[in-house]
């Protein structure tokens, strides 16, 4: 029988932090790509705030 009082799960805080940072980086990169592409998407679809076509 073991008298060790440590929790059953051995937490790895550095690995958890690295995964969280990678996830945040992917989300931020995706948002940046969409923001850069929005003007081209608007022009290709002929959209605008007024909803009228530019032609």
CSV table of N, CA and C in Angstrom, one decimal:
chain,number,residue,atom,x,y,z
A,1,UNK,N,0.8,-1.2,0.0
A,1,UNK,CA,0.0,0.0,0.0
A,1,UNK,C,0.9,1.2,0.0
A,2,UNK,N,0.5,2.2,-0.8
A,2,UNK,CA,1.3,3.4,-0.9
A,2,UNK,C,0.8,4.5,0.1
A,3,UNK,N,1.8,5.2,0.6
A,3,UNK,CA,1.4,6.3,1.6
A,3,UNK,C,1.7,7.6,0.9
A,4,UNK,N,1.8,7.6,-0.4
A,4,UNK,CA,2.1,8.9,-1.1
A,4,UNK,C,0.8,9.7,-1.3
A,5,UNK,N,0.8,10.9,-0.9
A,5,UNK,CA,-0.4,11.8,-0.9
A,5,UNK,C,-0.5,12.7,-2.1
A,6,UNK,N,0.3,12.4,-3.1
A,6,UNK,CA,0.3,13.3,-4.3
A,6,UNK,C,-1.0,12.9,-5.1
A,7,UNK,N,-1.4,13.9,-5.9
A,7,UNK,CA,-2.6,13.7,-6.8
A,7,UNK,C,-2.3,12.6,-7.8
A,8,UNK,N,-3.3,11.9,-8.3
A,8,UNK,CA,-3.1,10.8,-9.2
A,8,UNK,C,-2.7,11.4,-10.6
A,9,UNK,N,-3.0,12.6,-10.9
A,9,UNK,CA,-2.6,13.2,-12.2
A,9,UNK,C,-1.4,14.0,-12.0
A,10,UNK,N,-0.4,13.7,-12.8
A,10,UNK,CA,0.9,14.5,-12.8
A,10,UNK,C,0.7,15.6,-13.8
A,11,UNK,N,0.5,16.8,-13.3
A,11,UNK,CA,0.2,18.0,-14.1
A,11,UNK,C,1.5,18.4,-14.8
A,12,UNK,N,1.5,18.8,-16.0
A,12,UNK,CA,2.6,19.4,-16.7
A,12,UNK,C,2.3,20.8,-17.1
A,13,UNK,N,2.6,21.7,-16.2
A,13,UNK,CA,2.2,23.1,-16.5
A,13,UNK,C,2.8,23.7,-17.8
A,14,UNK,N,4.0,23.4,-18.1
A,14,UNK,CA,4.7,23.9,-19.3
A,14,UNK,C,4.0,23.4,-20.5
A,15,UNK,N,3.7,22.1,-20.6
A,15,UNK,CA,3.1,21.6,-21.8
A,15,UNK,C,1.7,22.2,-21.9
A,16,UNK,N,0.9,22.3,-20.8
A,16,UNK,CA,-0.4,22.9,-20.9
A,16,UNK,C,-0.3,24.4,-21.4
A,17,UNK,N,0.7,25.1,-20.9
A,17,UNK,CA,0.8,26.5,-21.3
A,17,UNK,C,1.2,26.5,-22.8
A,18,UNK,N,2.1,25.6,-23.3
A,18,UNK,CA,2.4,25.6,-24.7
A,18,UNK,C,1.2,25.3,-25.6
A,19,UNK,N,0.4,24.4,-25.2
A,19,UNK,CA,-0.8,24.1,-26.0
A,19,UNK,C,-1.7,25.2,-26.0
A,20,UNK,N,-1.9,25.9,-24.8
A,20,UNK,CA,-2.8,27.0,-24.8
A,20,UNK,C,-2.3,28.2,-25.7
A,21,UNK,N,-1.0,28.4,-25.6
A,21,UNK,CA,-0.4,29.5,-26.4
A,21,UNK,C,-0.5,29.2,-27.9
A,22,UNK,N,-0.3,27.9,-28.3
A,22,UNK,CA,-0.5,27.5,-29.7
A,22,UNK,C,-1.9,27.7,-30.2
A,23,UNK,N,-2.9,27.3,-29.3
A,23,UNK,CA,-4.3,27.5,-29.7
A,23,UNK,C,-4.6,29.0,-29.9
A,24,UNK,N,-4.1,29.8,-29.0
A,24,UNK,CA,-4.4,31.3,-29.1
A,24,UNK,C,-3.7,31.8,-30.3
A,25,UNK,N,-2.5,31.4,-30.7
A,25,UNK,CA,-1.8,31.8,-31.9
A,25,UNK,C,-2.6,31.5,-33.1
A,26,UNK,N,-3.2,30.2,-33.2
A,26,UNK,CA,-3.9,29.8,-34.3
A,26,UNK,C,-5.2,30.7,-34.5
A,27,UNK,N,-5.9,30.9,-33.4
A,27,UNK,CA,-7.1,31.7,-33.5
A,27,UNK,C,-6.8,33.2,-33.9
A,28,UNK,N,-5.7,33.7,-33.3
A,28,UNK,CA,-5.3,35.1,-33.7
A,28,UNK,C,-4.9,35.2,-35.1
A,29,UNK,N,-4.1,34.2,-35.6
A,29,UNK,CA,-3.7,34.2,-37.0
A,29,UNK,C,-4.9,34.1,-37.9
A,30,UNK,N,-5.9,33.3,-37.6
A,30,UNK,CA,-7.1,33.1,-38.4
A,30,UNK,C,-7.8,34.5,-38.5
A,31,UNK,N,-8.0,35.1,-37.4
A,31,UNK,CA,-8.7,36.4,-37.3
A,31,UNK,C,-7.9,37.4,-38.2
A,32,UNK,N,-6.6,37.5,-38.1
A,32,UNK,CA,-5.8,38.4,-38.9
A,32,UNK,C,-6.0,38.1,-40.4
A,33,UNK,N,-5.9,36.9,-40.8
A,33,UNK,CA,-6.1,36.5,-42.2
A,33,UNK,C,-7.5,37.0,-42.7
A,34,UNK,N,-8.5,36.8,-41.9
A,34,UNK,CA,-9.8,37.2,-42.3
A,34,UNK,C,-9.9,38.7,-42.4
A,35,UNK,N,-9.4,39.4,-41.5
A,35,UNK,CA,-9.4,40.9,-41.5
A,35,UNK,C,-8.6,41.4,-42.7
A,36,UNK,N,-7.6,40.8,-43.1
A,36,UNK,CA,-6.8,41.3,-44.3
A,36,UNK,C,-7.6,41.0,-45.6
A,37,UNK,N,-8.3,39.8,-45.6
A,37,UNK,CA,-9.1,39.4,-46.8
A,37,UNK,C,-10.4,40.1,-46.9
A,38,UNK,N,-10.9,40.7,-45.9
A,38,UNK,CA,-12.3,41.3,-46.0
A,38,UNK,C,-12.5,42.3,-47.1
A,39,UNK,N,-11.6,43.2,-47.4
A,39,UNK,CA,-11.8,44.2,-48.5
A,39,UNK,C,-11.9,43.5,-49.8
A,40,UNK,N,-11.1,42.5,-50.1
A,40,UNK,CA,-11.1,41.7,-51.3
A,40,UNK,C,-12.5,41.0,-51.4
A,41,UNK,N,-12.9,40.4,-50.3
A,41,UNK,CA,-14.1,39.6,-50.3
A,41,UNK,C,-15.3,40.6,-50.6
A,42,UNK,N,-15.3,41.8,-50.0
A,42,UNK,CA,-16.3,42.8,-50.2
A,42,UNK,C,-16.4,43.2,-51.7
A,43,UNK,N,-15.2,43.4,-52.3
A,43,UNK,CA,-15.2,43.8,-53.7
A,43,UNK,C,-15.6,42.7,-54.6
A,44,UNK,N,-15.2,41.5,-54.3
A,44,UNK,CA,-15.6,40.4,-55.2
A,44,UNK,C,-17.1,40.1,-55.1
A,45,UNK,N,-17.7,40.3,-54.0
A,45,UNK,CA,-19.1,40.0,-53.8
A,45,UNK,C,-20.0,41.3,-54.1
A,46,UNK,N,-19.3,42.4,-54.3
A,46,UNK,CA,-20.1,43.6,-54.6
A,46,UNK,C,-20.9,44.1,-53.4
A,47,UNK,N,-20.4,43.9,-52.2
A,47,UNK,CA,-21.1,44.4,-51.0
A,47,UNK,C,-20.6,45.7,-50.5
A,48,UNK,N,-21.3,46.2,-49.6
A,48,UNK,CA,-21.0,47.5,-49.0
A,48,UNK,C,-22.0,47.7,-47.8
A,49,UNK,N,-21.8,48.8,-47.1
A,49,UNK,CA,-22.7,49.1,-46.0
A,49,UNK,C,-24.2,49.5,-46.5
A,50,UNK,N,-24.3,50.1,-47.7
A,50,UNK,CA,-25.6,50.4,-48.2
A,50,UNK,C,-26.3,49.3,-48.8
A,51,UNK,N,-25.6,48.2,-49.1
A,51,UNK,CA,-26.2,47.0,-49.7
A,51,UNK,C,-26.5,47.1,-51.2
A,52,UNK,N,-26.1,48.3,-51.8
A,52,UNK,CA,-26.3,48.5,-53.2
A,52,UNK,C,-25.0,48.0,-54.0
A,53,UNK,N,-25.2,47.5,-55.2
A,53,UNK,CA,-24.1,47.1,-56.0
A,53,UNK,C,-23.5,48.4,-56.6
A,54,UNK,N,-22.2,48.4,-56.7
A,54,UNK,CA,-21.4,49.6,-57.1
A,54,UNK,C,-21.6,49.9,-58.6
A,55,UNK,N,-22.3,49.1,-59.4
A,55,UNK,CA,-22.4,49.4,-60.8
A,55,UNK,C,-23.6,50.2,-61.2
